[in-house]
Tab-separated table of C-alpha atoms in Angstrom:
chain	number	residue	atom	x	y	z
Z	841	MET	CA	0.000	0.000	0.000
Z	842	LYS	CA	1.170	3.526	-0.796
Z	843	TRP	CA	0.452	6.667	1.199
Z	844	ILE	CA	-0.718	9.523	-1.028
Z	845	ALA	CA	-0.830	13.219	-0.130
Z	846	HIS	CA	-4.255	14.634	-1.039
Z	847	ARG	CA	-3.659	17.675	-3.287
Z	848	GLY	CA	-0.119	17.603	-1.938
Z	849	ASP	CA	0.706	18.572	1.625
Z	850	HIS	CA	-1.907	21.318	1.715
Z	851	GLN	CA	-1.747	21.675	5.494
Z	852	ASN	CA	1.328	23.844	5.015
Z	853	ALA	CA	0.867	25.186	1.498
Z	854	VAL	CA	-1.845	25.974	-1.044
Z	855	GLU	CA	-3.543	22.833	-2.361
Z	856	ASN	CA	-2.309	21.612	-5.751
Z	857	SER	CA	0.594	24.073	-5.676
Z	858	MET	CA	4.198	23.180	-6.339
Z	859	LYS	CA	5.045	24.015	-2.731
Z	860	ALA	CA	2.388	21.538	-1.521
Z	861	PHE	CA	3.793	18.780	-3.717
Z	862	LYS	CA	7.376	19.495	-2.677
Z	863	ASN	CA	6.339	19.360	0.978
Z	864	ALA	CA	4.675	15.988	0.415
Z	865	ILE	CA	7.790	14.456	-1.098
Z	866	GLU	CA	9.987	15.946	1.636
Z	867	ASN	CA	7.619	14.465	4.234
Z	868	HIS	CA	8.170	10.992	2.767
Z	869	TYR	CA	4.800	10.340	1.166
Z	870	ASP	CA	4.901	7.604	-1.455
Z	871	GLY	CA	3.143	9.879	-3.911
Z	872	ILE	CA	0.784	12.759	-4.523
Z	873	GLU	CA	-2.805	13.214	-5.664
Z	874	CYS	CA	-3.634	16.140	-7.927
Z	875	ASP	CA	-6.636	17.462	-9.831
Z	876	ILE	CA	-6.581	18.622	-13.436
Z	877	ARG	CA	-8.924	20.829	-15.430
Z	878	LEU	CA	-9.152	22.028	-19.012
Z	879	THR	CA	-8.477	25.611	-20.037
Z	880	SER	CA	-10.124	27.416	-22.961
Z	881	ASP	CA	-7.380	26.186	-25.308
Z	882	ASP	CA	-7.820	22.566	-24.134
Z	883	ALA	CA	-4.624	22.492	-22.108
Z	884	PHE	CA	-4.498	21.060	-18.596
Z	885	ILE	CA	-3.837	22.910	-15.369
Z	886	VAL	CA	-3.458	21.434	-11.887
Z	887	TYR	CA	-6.575	22.757	-10.191
Z	888	HIS	CA	-9.578	21.440	-8.269
Z	889	ASP	CA	-12.448	23.952	-8.544
Z	890	ASP	CA	-14.354	24.877	-11.691
Z	891	THR	CA	-13.931	28.603	-10.941
Z	892	PHE	CA	-11.029	30.712	-9.684
Z	893	LYS	CA	-13.100	32.381	-6.940
Z	894	ARG	CA	-12.112	30.409	-3.819
Z	895	LEU	CA	-8.363	30.241	-4.345
Z	896	ASN	CA	-7.604	33.202	-6.585
Z	897	GLY	CA	-10.411	35.689	-5.930
Z	898	MET	CA	-11.524	35.785	-9.562
Z	899	LYS	CA	-15.142	35.137	-10.514
Z	900	LYS	CA	-14.343	33.326	-13.736
Z	901	LYS	CA	-14.709	29.746	-14.900
Z	902	VAL	CA	-11.509	27.787	-15.405
Z	903	ARG	CA	-12.643	26.982	-18.946
Z	904	SER	CA	-12.863	30.702	-19.764
Z	905	LEU	CA	-9.102	31.327	-19.504
Z	906	SER	CA	-6.246	30.109	-21.673
Z	907	LEU	CA	-3.326	28.128	-20.291
Z	908	LYS	CA	-1.142	31.236	-20.177
Z	909	GLU	CA	-3.840	33.327	-18.510
Z	910	ALA	CA	-4.516	30.649	-15.902
Z	911	THR	CA	-0.878	29.971	-15.059
Z	912	ASP	CA	-0.223	33.703	-14.686
Z	913	LEU	CA	-2.615	33.715	-11.722
Z	914	THR	CA	-1.263	33.588	-8.174
Z	915	TYR	CA	-3.010	32.337	-5.048
Z	916	LEU	CA	-4.667	34.546	-2.451
Z	917	GLU	CA	-3.076	32.524	0.348
Z	918	ASP	CA	0.406	32.621	-1.176
Z	919	PRO	CA	1.101	35.147	-3.976
Z	920	SER	CA	4.502	33.553	-4.576
Z	921	GLU	CA	2.791	30.457	-5.999
Z	922	HIS	CA	1.322	30.351	-9.504
Z	923	ILE	CA	-1.239	27.868	-10.805
Z	924	LEU	CA	0.637	24.908	-12.260
Z	925	ASP	CA	0.289	23.565	-15.742
Z	926	LEU	CA	0.273	19.776	-15.885
Z	927	ASN	CA	3.484	19.519	-17.907
Z	928	THR	CA	5.436	21.378	-15.228
Z	929	LEU	CA	4.266	19.004	-12.525
Z	930	LEU	CA	4.870	15.917	-14.663
Z	931	SER	CA	8.395	17.053	-15.470
Z	932	TRP	CA	9.155	17.538	-11.778
Z	933	MET	CA	7.599	14.212	-10.760
Z	934	HIS	CA	9.576	12.493	-13.508
Z	935	GLN	CA	12.711	13.511	-11.615
Z	936	LYS	CA	11.342	12.494	-8.211
Z	937	LYS	CA	10.210	9.009	-9.318
Z	938	ARG	CA	7.160	8.974	-7.062
Z	939	THR	CA	3.580	7.893	-7.737
Z	940	MET	CA	0.969	10.315	-9.069
Z	941	LEU	CA	-2.794	9.972	-8.797
Z	942	ILE	CA	-4.256	12.327	-11.398
Z	943	GLU	CA	-7.948	13.117	-11.083
Z	944	ILE	CA	-9.689	14.409	-14.207
Z	945	LYS	CA	-12.377	16.851	-13.079
Z	946	ASP	CA	-13.957	17.695	-16.473
Z	947	ILE	CA	-15.709	15.261	-18.788
Z	948	LEU	CA	-13.342	14.762	-21.719
Z	949	ASN	CA	-14.125	14.091	-25.350
Z	950	GLN	CA	-12.043	11.745	-27.492
Z	951	LYS	CA	-9.731	14.499	-28.745
Z	952	GLN	CA	-9.077	15.859	-25.253
Z	953	ALA	CA	-8.439	12.370	-23.892
Z	954	GLN	CA	-5.949	11.691	-26.688
Z	955	SER	CA	-4.205	14.978	-25.931
Z	956	LEU	CA	-3.847	13.985	-22.286
Z	957	PHE	CA	-2.585	10.557	-23.286
Z	958	ASN	CA	0.055	12.157	-25.539
Z	959	VAL	CA	1.256	14.363	-22.681
Z	960	LEU	CA	1.459	11.529	-20.179
Z	961	LYS	CA	3.298	9.062	-22.391
Z	962	THR	CA	6.279	11.424	-22.719
Z	963	TYR	CA	7.126	10.995	-19.032
Z	964	ASP	CA	8.454	7.987	-17.152
Z	965	ILE	CA	6.176	8.222	-14.113
Z	966	ASP	CA	4.190	5.726	-12.074
Z	967	TYR	CA	0.741	7.293	-12.409
Z	968	VAL	CA	-2.911	6.383	-12.156
Z	969	ILE	CA	-5.603	8.295	-14.026
Z	970	MET	CA	-8.836	8.574	-12.075
Z	971	SER	CA	-12.207	10.240	-12.319
Z	972	PHE	CA	-15.741	10.178	-10.949
Z	973	HIS	CA	-16.867	10.261	-14.593
Z	974	ILE	CA	-16.905	6.712	-15.931
Z	975	GLN	CA	-16.639	8.135	-19.469
Z	976	ASN	CA	-13.149	9.406	-18.645
Z	977	VAL	CA	-12.078	6.071	-17.187
Z	978	ARG	CA	-13.233	4.313	-20.347
Z	979	LEU	CA	-11.518	6.832	-22.649
Z	980	MET	CA	-8.220	6.416	-20.782
Z	981	SER	CA	-8.499	2.644	-20.406
Z	982	GLN	CA	-5.196	2.053	-22.232
Z	983	LEU	CA	-3.516	3.493	-19.125
Z	984	ASN	CA	-3.632	2.537	-15.454
Z	985	THR	CA	-7.020	3.856	-14.295
Z	986	MET	CA	-9.237	4.063	-11.232
Z	987	TRP	CA	-12.960	4.824	-11.041
Z	988	LEU	CA	-13.741	7.114	-8.109
Z	989	ILE	CA	-16.880	6.182	-6.208
Z	990	SER	CA	-18.628	7.930	-3.330
Z	991	LYS	CA	-20.498	4.803	-2.243
Z	992	VAL	CA	-20.128	1.261	-3.528
Z	993	THR	CA	-23.450	-0.349	-4.454
Z	994	LYS	CA	-24.506	-3.409	-6.450
Z	995	LYS	CA	-25.095	-1.096	-9.424
Z	996	VAL	CA	-21.569	0.276	-9.139
Z	997	ILE	CA	-20.101	-3.237	-9.085
Z	998	LYS	CA	-22.214	-4.211	-12.103
Z	999	ASN	CA	-21.126	-1.109	-14.065
Z	1000	ALA	CA	-17.487	-1.679	-13.173
Z	1001	ARG	CA	-17.601	-5.267	-14.395
Z	1002	SER	CA	-19.430	-4.349	-17.609
Z	1003	HIS	CA	-16.770	-1.756	-18.442
Z	1004	GLN	CA	-13.886	-4.002	-17.331
Z	1005	ILE	CA	-12.871	-1.614	-14.550
Z	1006	ASN	CA	-10.910	-3.395	-11.850
Z	1007	HIS	CA	-9.767	-0.547	-9.587
Z	1008	LEU	CA	-12.213	1.381	-7.396
Z	1009	GLY	CA	-11.323	4.490	-5.420
Z	1010	CYS	CA	-13.820	4.651	-2.553
Z	1011	ASP	CA	-14.860	7.362	-0.105
Z	1012	VAL	CA	-13.828	6.136	3.340
Z	1013	ASN	CA	-16.849	7.914	4.861
Z	1014	HIS	CA	-19.118	5.398	3.117
Z	1015	MET	CA	-16.962	2.355	3.779
Z	1016	THR	CA	-16.955	-0.291	6.503
Z	1017	PRO	CA	-14.426	-3.065	7.098
Z	1018	THR	CA	-17.053	-5.643	6.106
Z	1019	MET	CA	-17.795	-3.843	2.835
Z	1020	LEU	CA	-14.102	-3.500	2.083
Z	1021	ASP	CA	-13.512	-7.200	2.666
Z	1022	ASP	CA	-16.376	-8.023	0.292
Z	1023	ILE	CA	-15.157	-5.745	-2.516
Z	1024	ILE	CA	-11.629	-7.108	-2.298
Z	1025	HIS	CA	-13.000	-10.670	-2.202
Z	1026	GLN	CA	-14.818	-9.947	-5.475
Z	1027	GLY	CA	-11.449	-9.339	-7.117
Z	1028	PHE	CA	-11.280	-5.537	-7.242
Z	1029	LEU	CA	-8.277	-3.402	-6.447
Z	1030	VAL	CA	-9.390	-0.868	-3.854
Z	1031	SER	CA	-8.021	2.503	-2.756
Z	1032	LEU	CA	-9.523	4.769	-0.105
Z	1033	TRP	CA	-9.892	8.554	0.105
Z	1034	THR	CA	-9.678	10.746	2.127
Z	1035	VAL	CA	-8.489	8.794	5.188
Z	1036	ASN	CA	-7.864	11.252	8.017
Z	1037	ASP	CA	-9.121	9.101	10.897
Z	1038	ARG	CA	-8.524	5.473	11.922
Z	1039	GLN	CA	-5.521	5.308	9.614
Z	1040	HIS	CA	-4.025	2.380	11.508
Z	1041	LEU	CA	-7.195	0.331	10.926
Z	1042	TRP	CA	-7.482	1.011	7.202
Z	1043	SER	CA	-3.762	0.588	6.584
Z	1044	THR	CA	-3.996	-3.056	7.727
Z	1045	TYR	CA	-6.067	-3.906	4.622
Z	1046	PRO	CA	-4.564	-4.828	1.227
Z	1047	LEU	CA	-5.277	-1.427	-0.319
Z	1048	THR	CA	-3.476	-0.053	-3.340
Z	1049	PHE	CA	-3.470	3.573	-2.191
Z	1050	LEU	CA	-4.504	5.392	0.965
Z	1051	THR	CA	-5.029	9.087	0.273
Z	1052	THR	CA	-4.951	11.464	3.218
Z	1053	ASP	CA	-4.806	15.149	4.109
Z	1054	LEU	CA	-2.387	14.394	6.936
Z	1055	LYS	CA	-0.387	11.235	7.530
Z	1056	GLN	CA	-0.424	10.403	11.249
């Protein structure tokens, strides 16, 4: 099992910022989790929200700005940090040789998915592409993927099997040890997010990744 820093070490830096990711690696996490979104020119930035309001104080949609315009923005909490473009983070992680969990926030079309695939294949990184949108998981199926699920149900299991998805990323708030045992017994790889409590308990299970805001 690998310990993953949720949006980097954002207890001591802005989430999804380079400083947060550097802190995570320095604090001996096995890898980082990041979010990516599309800009108006179909490039990818490392960003969680669909607007710039919360973190940058700008009432604009992420999709309304170009890559250059977005990466020129600094954060309210730390003006020394700019929004990252995905290539910058990938290049840095390529040097660090750590695991990346990359969550796609937007629903991609075929062209956008191919563009992301082309970017990723240029780097030698251990990464997993994940999304709540099953369409994205299917489009990126040639890579290592994970389907993010809030709550595992019989319908979820059925959909996963029908689309040949074998890795589920589950919300720990809707998980019990009995449920986890059952899912693993059915042959699925399982990762949990965001595990901030009872870490010792969950870390005893054969998980692939345990994503947390703070490793205790």
